mmCIF file of C-alpha atoms in Angstrom:
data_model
loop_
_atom_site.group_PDB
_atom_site.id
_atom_site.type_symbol
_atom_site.label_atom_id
_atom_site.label_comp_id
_atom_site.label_asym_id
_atom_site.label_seq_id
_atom_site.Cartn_x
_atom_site.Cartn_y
_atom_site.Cartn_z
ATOM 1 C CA UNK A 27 0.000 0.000 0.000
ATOM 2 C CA UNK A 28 1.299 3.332 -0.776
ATOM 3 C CA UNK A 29 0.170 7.019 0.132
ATOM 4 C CA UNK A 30 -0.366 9.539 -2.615
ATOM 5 C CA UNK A 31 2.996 11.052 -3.887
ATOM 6 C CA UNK A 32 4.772 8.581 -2.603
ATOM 7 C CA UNK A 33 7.088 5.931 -5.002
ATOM 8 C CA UNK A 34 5.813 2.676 -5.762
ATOM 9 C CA UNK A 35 8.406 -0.388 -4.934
ATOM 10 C CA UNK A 36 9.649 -1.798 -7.829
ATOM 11 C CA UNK A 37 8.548 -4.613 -9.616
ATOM 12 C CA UNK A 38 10.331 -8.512 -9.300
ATOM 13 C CA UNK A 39 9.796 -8.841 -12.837
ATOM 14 C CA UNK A 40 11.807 -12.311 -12.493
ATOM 15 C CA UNK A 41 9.132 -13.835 -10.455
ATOM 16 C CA UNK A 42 6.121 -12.940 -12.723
ATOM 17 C CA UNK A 43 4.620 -14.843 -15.180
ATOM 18 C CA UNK A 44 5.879 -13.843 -18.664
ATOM 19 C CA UNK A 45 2.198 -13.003 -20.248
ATOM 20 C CA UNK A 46 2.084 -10.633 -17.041
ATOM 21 C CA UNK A 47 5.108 -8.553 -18.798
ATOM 22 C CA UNK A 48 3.190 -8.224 -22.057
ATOM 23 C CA UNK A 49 1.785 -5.123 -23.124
ATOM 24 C CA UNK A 50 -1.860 -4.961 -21.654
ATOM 25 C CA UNK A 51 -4.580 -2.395 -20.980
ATOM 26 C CA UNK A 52 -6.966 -3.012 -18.071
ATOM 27 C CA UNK A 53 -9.865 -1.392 -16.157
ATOM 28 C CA UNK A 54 -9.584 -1.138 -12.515
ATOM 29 C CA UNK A 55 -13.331 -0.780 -10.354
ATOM 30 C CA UNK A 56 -12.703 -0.253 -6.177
ATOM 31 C CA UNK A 57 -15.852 -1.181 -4.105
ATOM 32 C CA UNK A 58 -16.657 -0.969 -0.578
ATOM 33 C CA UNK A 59 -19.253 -2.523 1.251
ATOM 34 C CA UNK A 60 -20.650 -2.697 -2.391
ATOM 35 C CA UNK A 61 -20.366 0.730 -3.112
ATOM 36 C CA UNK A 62 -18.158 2.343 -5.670
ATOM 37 C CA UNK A 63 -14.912 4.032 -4.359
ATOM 38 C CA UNK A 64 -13.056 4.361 -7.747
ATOM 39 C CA UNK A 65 -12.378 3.482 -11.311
ATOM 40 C CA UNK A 66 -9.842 3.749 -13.963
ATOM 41 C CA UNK A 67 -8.431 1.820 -16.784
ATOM 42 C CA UNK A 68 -7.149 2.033 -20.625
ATOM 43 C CA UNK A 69 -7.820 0.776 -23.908
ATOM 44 C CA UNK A 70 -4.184 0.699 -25.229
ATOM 45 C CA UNK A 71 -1.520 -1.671 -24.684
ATOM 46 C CA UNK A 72 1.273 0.581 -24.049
ATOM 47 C CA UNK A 73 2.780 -0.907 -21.099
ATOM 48 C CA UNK A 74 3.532 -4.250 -19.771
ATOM 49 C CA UNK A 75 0.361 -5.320 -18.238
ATOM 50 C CA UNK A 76 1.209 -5.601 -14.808
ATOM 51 C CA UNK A 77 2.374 -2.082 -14.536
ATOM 52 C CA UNK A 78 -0.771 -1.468 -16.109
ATOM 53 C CA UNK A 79 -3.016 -2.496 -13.238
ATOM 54 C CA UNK A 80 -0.385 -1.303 -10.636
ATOM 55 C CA UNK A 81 -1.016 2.297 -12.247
ATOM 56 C CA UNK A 82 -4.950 2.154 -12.548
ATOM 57 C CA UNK A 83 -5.074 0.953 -9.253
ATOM 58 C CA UNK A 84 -3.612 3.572 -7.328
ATOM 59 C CA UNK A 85 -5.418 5.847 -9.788
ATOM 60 C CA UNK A 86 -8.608 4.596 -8.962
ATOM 61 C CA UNK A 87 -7.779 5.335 -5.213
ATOM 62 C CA UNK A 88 -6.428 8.509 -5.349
#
């Protein structure tokens, strides 16, 4: 978990599957007690896809 402005730890790209270091676009949805808190997500692969959903989900909490 990370605060707002603060760095993200890297990622141990040697211990993740290899279709997780693919380009991918995702959409992230936060609920609580089954109401929405957030959402975010892309439609381009521009990234590996891990980094993807590491960056829409602390976009969809912040």
């Amino acid at each position: 978990m990370t605060l707002k402005g603060e760095e993200l730890p890297p990622l141990n790209r040697e211990e993740l599957p290899p279709n997780l270091l693919e380009p991918g676009a995702c959409f992230v949805t936060l609920t609580k007690a089954g109401q929405l808190r957030g959402c975010v997500g892309s439609i381009e692969a521009v990234q590996p896809l891990i980094q993807d959903v590491r960056d829409r989900a602390v976009g969809a909490a912040f």
